[in-house]
């Protein structure tokens, strides 16, 4: 670490290199330095954040993924809110865009993209297609579960997609940042949610539902006034023509399960069970991988 300042200076010299592999390794190096020598990065933090905002939108997804890891690491630092507050209006839309399925994702998931609302869902059809970073151990009571539960629940498995991609990283970054900024995130995020949740394009609509689930833990207090309008909408999305929309809706509903069970059961729980039930041999199959939804049902019966 004797030459760390010179190393950082050399990274900056290479920042705009045309080679995607170089850009990717610069992002990776900055993330590693953030975790082990934050003190040396602080004088350059403005420039680094600006660079990572740019690289998170890099046309090469491998570069964008490495840059997105920066936000996960920064969220774990005590100075996160102080250094990032003024950038959130720019960062949040970038992360939301990153949460959409890419064209390659859609090609790989072509069987799940077809309109199949008349076909009963299998258990594997309702597994949400994102989880958290293998390198960032983010603990949630309401969310992703611990490391031992990930593979058992099937939340971190996707036969068609890689284990970790920009969509998953963007969702995890928004999740941890919501836990840092809490309700302060909502003035920026609510207009985005209004636009994405009700969008005609299913890919954008699906990403909006994912956003709604990702912020559930960190922004719950601020979201409560909006839930009476959002819950009926989500329940309706359980019968969407697209399997991927139904899948992420199941997961997002599970993130708000503890609020749902505190309301009169006739209001949300009964319509929810009615909507999920048709065409299914066993109701629990549709929510087998969603532990919080099991909690919802156990309270509602």
C-alpha positions as a Markdown table, in Angstrom:
| # | Residue | x | y | z |
|---|---|---|---|---|
| 1 | Unk | 0.0 | 0.0 | 0.0 |
| 2 | Unk | 3.0 | 2.3 | -0.1 |
| 3 | Unk | 2.3 | 3.4 | -3.6 |
| 4 | Unk | -1.5 | 3.6 | -3.3 |
| 5 | Unk | -1.8 | 7.2 | -4.3 |
| 6 | Unk | 0.2 | 6.6 | -7.4 |
| 7 | Unk | -1.9 | 3.6 | -8.1 |
| 8 | Unk | -5.1 | 5.7 | -7.8 |
| 9 | Unk | -3.6 | 8.4 | -10.1 |
| 10 | Unk | -2.8 | 5.8 | -12.7 |
| 11 | Unk | -6.4 | 4.5 | -12.5 |
| 12 | Unk | -7.7 | 8.0 | -13.3 |
| 13 | Unk | -5.4 | 8.2 | -16.3 |
| 14 | Unk | -7.0 | 5.1 | -17.7 |
| 15 | Unk | -10.5 | 6.0 | -16.8 |
| 16 | Unk | -11.7 | 6.7 | -20.4 |
| 17 | Unk | -9.9 | 3.9 | -22.1 |
| 18 | Unk | -11.6 | 2.4 | -25.2 |
| 19 | Unk | -11.0 | -1.1 | -24.0 |
| 20 | Unk | -14.0 | -2.4 | -22.0 |
| 21 | Unk | -11.7 | -4.8 | -20.1 |
| 22 | Unk | -9.7 | -1.9 | -18.9 |
| 23 | Unk | -12.8 | 0.0 | -17.8 |
| 24 | Unk | -14.1 | -3.0 | -16.0 |
| 25 | Unk | -10.8 | -3.5 | -14.1 |
| 26 | Unk | -10.7 | 0.1 | -13.1 |
| 27 | Unk | -14.2 | -0.2 | -11.6 |
| 28 | Unk | -13.2 | -3.4 | -9.9 |
| 29 | Unk | -10.1 | -1.8 | -8.4 |
| 30 | Unk | -12.0 | 1.2 | -7.1 |
| 31 | Unk | -14.5 | -1.0 | -5.4 |
| 32 | Unk | -11.7 | -2.9 | -3.7 |
| 33 | Unk | -10.1 | 0.3 | -2.6 |
| 34 | Unk | -13.4 | 1.5 | -1.3 |
| 35 | Unk | -13.6 | -1.5 | 1.0 |
| 36 | Unk | -10.0 | -1.4 | 2.3 |
| 37 | Unk | -8.7 | 2.2 | 1.9 |
| 38 | Unk | -11.6 | 4.5 | 2.0 |
| 39 | Unk | -9.4 | 7.2 | 3.5 |
| 40 | Unk | -7.3 | 7.4 | 0.4 |
| 41 | Unk | -10.4 | 7.7 | -1.9 |
| 42 | Unk | -12.2 | 10.4 | 0.1 |
| 43 | Unk | -10.3 | 13.3 | -1.5 |
| 44 | Unk | -11.3 | 12.0 | -5.0 |
| 45 | Unk | -14.9 | 10.9 | -4.1 |
| 46 | Unk | -16.7 | 13.4 | -6.2 |
| 47 | Unk | -14.8 | 12.4 | -9.3 |
| 48 | Unk | -15.1 | 8.7 | -8.5 |
| 49 | Unk | -18.9 | 9.0 | -8.0 |
| 50 | Unk | -19.2 | 10.9 | -11.3 |
| 51 | Unk | -17.2 | 8.2 | -13.0 |
| 52 | Unk | -19.3 | 5.3 | -11.5 |
| 53 | Unk | -22.5 | 7.1 | -12.6 |
| 54 | Unk | -21.2 | 7.1 | -16.1 |
| 55 | Unk | -19.8 | 3.5 | -16.1 |
| 56 | Unk | -23.0 | 2.1 | -14.5 |
| 57 | Unk | -24.6 | 3.1 | -17.8 |
| 58 | Unk | -21.7 | 1.7 | -19.9 |
| 59 | Unk | -22.8 | 0.0 | -23.1 |
| 60 | Unk | -20.8 | -3.0 | -22.1 |
| 61 | Unk | -22.9 | -4.8 | -19.5 |
| 62 | Unk | -19.8 | -6.4 | -17.8 |
| 63 | Unk | -18.4 | -2.9 | -17.2 |
| 64 | Unk | -21.8 | -1.6 | -16.0 |
| 65 | Unk | -22.0 | -4.6 | -13.6 |
| 66 | Unk | -18.6 | -3.9 | -12.1 |
| 67 | Unk | -19.5 | -0.2 | -11.6 |
| 68 | Unk | -22.9 | -1.1 | -10.0 |
| 69 | Unk | -21.0 | -3.1 | -7.4 |
| 70 | Unk | -19.6 | 0.3 | -6.2 |
| 71 | Unk | -23.0 | 1.4 | -4.9 |
| 72 | Unk | -23.3 | -1.8 | -2.9 |
| 73 | Unk | -20.0 | -1.3 | -1.3 |
| 74 | Unk | -20.5 | 2.4 | -0.7 |
| 75 | Unk | -23.9 | 1.7 | 1.0 |
| 76 | Unk | -22.0 | -0.3 | 3.6 |
| 77 | Unk | -19.7 | 2.7 | 4.5 |
| 78 | Unk | -20.6 | 5.1 | 7.3 |
| 79 | Unk | -20.0 | 8.1 | 5.0 |
| 80 | Unk | -22.5 | 6.8 | 2.3 |
| 81 | Unk | -25.3 | 9.3 | 3.1 |
| 82 | Unk | -23.0 | 12.2 | 3.4 |
| 83 | Unk | -21.2 | 11.7 | 0.1 |
| 84 | Unk | -24.0 | 10.3 | -2.0 |
| 85 | Unk | -27.0 | 12.5 | -1.0 |
| 86 | Unk | -26.5 | 15.1 | -3.7 |
| 87 | Unk | -26.3 | 12.3 | -6.4 |
| 88 | Unk | -29.4 | 10.3 | -5.6 |
| 89 | Unk | -31.6 | 12.1 | -8.1 |
| 90 | Unk | -29.2 | 10.9 | -10.8 |
| 91 | Unk | -28.4 | 7.5 | -9.4 |
| 92 | Unk | -31.9 | 6.2 | -8.7 |
| 93 | Unk | -33.1 | 6.4 | -12.3 |
| 94 | Unk | -29.9 | 4.7 | -13.5 |
| 95 | Unk | -30.4 | 1.8 | -11.1 |
| 96 | Unk | -34.1 | 1.5 | -12.1 |
| 97 | Unk | -33.2 | 1.3 | -15.7 |
| 98 | Unk | -30.6 | -1.4 | -14.9 |
| 99 | Unk | -33.4 | -3.5 | -13.3 |
| 100 | Unk | -35.1 | -4.1 | -16.6 |
| 101 | Unk | -34.5 | -7.4 | -18.4 |
| 102 | Unk | -31.9 | -6.9 | -21.1 |
| 103 | Unk | -32.6 | -8.1 | -24.7 |
| 104 | Unk | -30.3 | -11.1 | -24.1 |
| 105 | Unk | -32.2 | -11.9 | -20.9 |
| 106 | Unk | -35.5 | -12.0 | -22.8 |
| 107 | Unk | -34.0 | -14.2 | -25.5 |
| 108 | Unk | -32.7 | -16.6 | -22.9 |
| 109 | Unk | -36.0 | -16.6 | -21.1 |
| 110 | Unk | -38.2 | -16.8 | -24.2 |
| 111 | Unk | -40.3 | -19.6 | -22.8 |
| 112 | Unk | -41.2 | -17.4 | -19.8 |
| 113 | Unk | -41.9 | -14.4 | -21.9 |
| 114 | Unk | -44.7 | -16.0 | -23.8 |
| 115 | Unk | -48.3 | -15.1 | -22.8 |
| 116 | Unk | -49.4 | -18.1 | -20.8 |
| 117 | Unk | -52.0 | -16.8 | -18.4 |
| 118 | Unk | -54.3 | -19.7 | -19.1 |
| 119 | Unk | -51.6 | -22.3 | -18.2 |
| 120 | Unk | -51.2 | -23.2 | -14.5 |
| 121 | Unk | -47.9 | -22.0 | -13.1 |
| 122 | Unk | -45.3 | -24.5 | -12.1 |
| 123 | Unk | -43.2 | -23.9 | -8.9 |
| 124 | Unk | -40.2 | -22.9 | -11.0 |
| 125 | Unk | -42.4 | -20.3 | -12.9 |
| 126 | Unk | -42.7 | -18.1 | -9.8 |
| 127 | Unk | -39.1 | -17.9 | -8.7 |
| 128 | Unk | -38.1 | -14.2 | -8.8 |
| 129 | Unk | -35.2 | -13.7 | -11.3 |
| 130 | Unk | -33.0 | -11.6 | -9.1 |
| 131 | Unk | -31.2 | -11.8 | -5.8 |
| 132 | Unk | -28.2 | -10.3 | -4.2 |
| 133 | Unk | -24.5 | -10.2 | -4.8 |
| 134 | Unk | -22.5 | -13.3 | -3.8 |
| 135 | Unk | -19.8 | -10.9 | -2.6 |
| 136 | Unk | -21.9 | -8.6 | -0.5 |
| 137 | Unk | -23.5 | -10.3 | 2.5 |
| 138 | Unk | -26.7 | -8.2 | 2.9 |
| 139 | Unk | -28.9 | -9.4 | 5.8 |
| 140 | Unk | -32.7 | -8.8 | 5.6 |
| 141 | Unk | -35.4 | -9.9 | 7.9 |
| 142 | Unk | -38.0 | -9.3 | 5.2 |
| 143 | Unk | -36.1 | -9.8 | 2.1 |
| 144 | Unk | -33.6 | -12.2 | 0.6 |
| 145 | Unk | -32.9 | -14.4 | 3.5 |
| 146 | Unk | -29.5 | -15.6 | 4.7 |
| 147 | Unk | -26.9 | -17.5 | 2.6 |
| 148 | Unk | -28.1 | -20.9 | 3.7 |
| 149 | Unk | -31.6 | -20.2 | 2.6 |
| 150 | Unk | -30.8 | -18.8 | -0.9 |
| 151 | Unk | -30.2 | -22.0 | -2.7 |
| 152 | Unk | -32.9 | -23.9 | -0.7 |
| 153 | Unk | -35.6 | -21.5 | -1.7 |
| 154 | Unk | -34.4 | -21.3 | -5.3 |
| 155 | Unk | -34.3 | -17.5 | -5.2 |
| 156 | Unk | -30.8 | -17.3 | -6.4 |
| 157 | Unk | -31.1 | -19.9 | -9.1 |
| 158 | Unk | -32.0 | -19.2 | -12.7 |
| 159 | Unk | -31.2 | -21.9 | -15.2 |
| 160 | Unk | -31.3 | -19.5 | -18.2 |
| 161 | Unk | -29.5 | -16.5 | -16.7 |
| 162 | Unk | -26.1 | -16.1 | -15.1 |
| 163 | Unk | -26.1 | -16.1 | -11.3 |
| 164 | Unk | -25.2 | -12.4 | -11.0 |
| 165 | Unk | -26.0 | -9.7 | -13.6 |
| 166 | Unk | -26.7 | -6.0 | -13.9 |
| 167 | Unk | -30.4 | -6.4 | -13.2 |
| 168 | Unk | -29.8 | -8.3 | -10.0 |
| 169 | Unk | -27.0 | -6.0 | -8.9 |
| 170 | Unk | -29.1 | -2.9 | -9.6 |
| 171 | Unk | -32.0 | -4.3 | -7.5 |
| 172 | Unk | -29.7 | -5.2 | -4.6 |
| 173 | Unk | -28.0 | -1.7 | -4.8 |
| 174 | Unk | -31.4 | 0.0 | -4.6 |
| 175 | Unk | -32.4 | -2.2 | -1.7 |
| 176 | Unk | -29.4 | -1.4 | 0.4 |
| 177 | Unk | -29.5 | 2.3 | -0.5 |
| 178 | Unk | -33.2 | 2.4 | 0.6 |
| 179 | Unk | -32.0 | 1.1 | 3.9 |
| 180 | Unk | -29.6 | 4.0 | 4.1 |
| 181 | Unk | -31.8 | 6.9 | 2.9 |
| 182 | Unk | -35.1 | 5.5 | 4.0 |
| 183 | Unk | -38.0 | 7.9 | 3.2 |
| 184 | Unk | -35.6 | 10.5 | 1.8 |
| 185 | Unk | -35.5 | 8.3 | -1.3 |
| 186 | Unk | -39.2 | 8.5 | -2.0 |
| 187 | Unk | -39.4 | 12.1 | -3.5 |
| 188 | Unk | -37.1 | 10.8 | -6.3 |
| 189 | Unk | -38.5 | 7.3 | -6.6 |
| 190 | Unk | -42.3 | 7.8 | -6.4 |
| 191 | Unk | -42.6 | 9.6 | -9.8 |
| 192 | Unk | -40.5 | 6.8 | -11.3 |
| 193 | Unk | -42.7 | 4.2 | -9.8 |
| 194 | Unk | -45.9 | 5.9 | -11.0 |
| 195 | Unk | -44.4 | 5.8 | -14.6 |
| 196 | Unk | -43.1 | 2.3 | -14.6 |
| 197 | Unk | -45.8 | 0.4 | -12.7 |
| 198 | Unk | -48.5 | 1.4 | -15.1 |
| 199 | Unk | -46.4 | 1.3 | -18.3 |
| 200 | Unk | -47.8 | -0.5 | -21.3 |
| 201 | Unk | -44.5 | -2.3 | -22.0 |
| 202 | Unk | -44.4 | -5.4 | -19.8 |
| 203 | Unk | -40.6 | -5.2 | -19.4 |
| 204 | Unk | -40.9 | -1.7 | -17.8 |
| 205 | Unk | -43.9 | -2.7 | -15.8 |
| 206 | Unk | -42.1 | -5.8 | -14.4 |
| 207 | Unk | -39.1 | -3.7 | -13.4 |
| 208 | Unk | -41.4 | -1.2 | -11.6 |
| 209 | Unk | -42.8 | -4.1 | -9.6 |
| 210 | Unk | -39.3 | -5.2 | -8.8 |
| 211 | Unk | -38.4 | -1.7 | -7.7 |
| 212 | Unk | -41.5 | -1.7 | -5.4 |
| 213 | Unk | -40.3 | -4.9 | -3.8 |
| 214 | Unk | -36.7 | -3.8 | -3.5 |
| 215 | Unk | -37.5 | -0.7 | -1.4 |
| 216 | Unk | -40.0 | -2.4 | 0.8 |
| 217 | Unk | -37.7 | -2.8 | 3.8 |
| 218 | Unk | -36.0 | 0.5 | 3.7 |
| 219 | Unk | -38.9 | 2.7 | 2.8 |
| 220 | Unk | -41.8 | 0.9 | 4.4 |
| 221 | Unk | -42.9 | 3.8 | 6.7 |
| 222 | Unk | -43.1 | 6.1 | 3.7 |
| 223 | Unk | -44.8 | 3.5 | 1.5 |
| 224 | Unk | -47.6 | 2.7 | 3.9 |
| 225 | Unk | -49.9 | 5.6 | 2.8 |
| 226 | Unk | -49.6 | 4.3 | -0.8 |
| 227 | Unk | -50.2 | 0.6 | -0.1 |
| 228 | Unk | -54.1 | 0.8 | -0.1 |
| 229 | Unk | -53.8 | 1.8 | -3.8 |
| 230 | Unk | -50.8 | -0.4 | -4.6 |
| 231 | Unk | -52.0 | -3.7 | -3.1 |
| 232 | Unk | -55.1 | -4.2 | -5.2 |
| 233 | Unk | -53.0 | -3.3 | -8.3 |
| 234 | Unk | -50.4 | -6.0 | -7.3 |
| 235 | Unk | -53.1 | -8.6 | -6.7 |
| 236 | Unk | -54.4 | -7.9 | -10.2 |
| 237 | Unk | -50.9 | -8.4 | -11.6 |
| 238 | Unk | -51.0 | -12.0 | -10.3 |
| 239 | Unk | -53.2 | -12.8 | -13.3 |
| 240 | Unk | -51.0 | -10.9 | -15.8 |
| 241 | Unk | -50.5 | -12.5 | -19.2 |
| 242 | Unk | -46.7 | -12.6 | -18.7 |
| 243 | Unk | -45.3 | -15.2 | -16.4 |
| 244 | Unk | -42.3 | -13.0 | -15.4 |
| 245 | Unk | -44.7 | -10.3 | -14.3 |
| 246 | Unk | -46.7 | -12.8 | -12.1 |
| 247 | Unk | -43.4 | -14.1 | -10.7 |
| 248 | Unk | -42.0 | -10.8 | -9.6 |
| 249 | Unk | -45.4 | -9.8 | -8.3 |
| 250 | Unk | -45.5 | -12.8 | -6.0 |
| 251 | Unk | -42.1 | -11.8 | -4.6 |
| 252 | Unk | -43.0 | -8.2 | -4.1 |
| 253 | Unk | -46.2 | -9.1 | -2.3 |
| 254 | Unk | -44.1 | -11.2 | 0.0 |
| 255 | Unk | -42.1 | -8.1 | 0.9 |
| 256 | Unk | -45.2 | -6.4 | 2.2 |
| 257 | Unk | -46.7 | -9.5 | 3.8 |
| 258 | Unk | -46.3 | -8.3 | 7.4 |
| 259 | Unk | -48.3 | -5.2 | 6.5 |
| 260 | Unk | -51.0 | -7.1 | 4.7 |
| 261 | Unk | -51.7 | -9.4 | 7.7 |
| 262 | Unk | -52.2 | -6.5 | 9.9 |
| 263 | Unk | -55.2 | -5.3 | 7.8 |
| 264 | Unk | -58.7 | -6.7 | 7.8 |
| 265 | Unk | -58.4 | -10.0 | 6.0 |
| 266 | Unk | -61.4 | -9.2 | 3.8 |
| 267 | Unk | -59.6 | -6.2 | 2.5 |
| 268 | Unk | -56.4 | -7.7 | 0.9 |
| 269 | Unk | -55.8 | -11.3 | 2.1 |
| 270 | Unk | -59.0 | -12.8 | 0.8 |
| 271 | Unk | -58.7 | -11.2 | -2.6 |
| 272 | Unk | -55.1 | -12.3 | -2.7 |
| 273 | Unk | -55.8 | -15.9 | -2.0 |
| 274 | Unk | -58.7 | -15.8 | -4.5 |
| 275 | Unk | -56.5 | -14.4 | -7.2 |
| 276 | Unk | -53.6 | -16.8 | -6.7 |
| 277 | Unk | -55.8 | -19.9 | -6.4 |
| 278 | Unk | -57.3 | -20.6 | -9.8 |
| 279 | Unk | -55.6 | -23.2 | -12.0 |
| 280 | Unk | -53.2 | -24.3 | -9.2 |
| 281 | Unk | -53.2 | -27.8 | -7.9 |
| 282 | Unk | -51.7 | -26.6 | -4.6 |
| 283 | Unk | -51.8 | -23.0 | -3.5 |
| 284 | Unk | -48.5 | -23.3 | -1.6 |
| 285 | Unk | -46.7 | -24.3 | -4.8 |
| 286 | Unk | -47.1 | -20.7 | -6.2 |
| 287 | Unk | -45.4 | -19.3 | -3.1 |
| 288 | Unk | -43.1 | -22.2 | -2.2 |
| 289 | Unk | -40.0 | -20.0 | -2.4 |
| 290 | Unk | -41.5 | -17.0 | -0.7 |
| 291 | Unk | -41.1 | -17.4 | 3.1 |
| 292 | Unk | -42.9 | -14.2 | 3.9 |
| 293 | Unk | -45.9 | -15.1 | 1.9 |
| 294 | Unk | -46.1 | -18.3 | 3.9 |
| 295 | Unk | -46.2 | -16.1 | 6.9 |
| 296 | Unk | -49.0 | -14.1 | 5.3 |
| 297 | Unk | -51.0 | -17.3 | 4.7 |
| 298 | Unk | -50.4 | -18.7 | 8.2 |
| 299 | Unk | -51.9 | -15.5 | 9.7 |
| 300 | Unk | -54.7 | -15.3 | 7.3 |
| 301 | Unk | -56.1 | -18.8 | 7.7 |
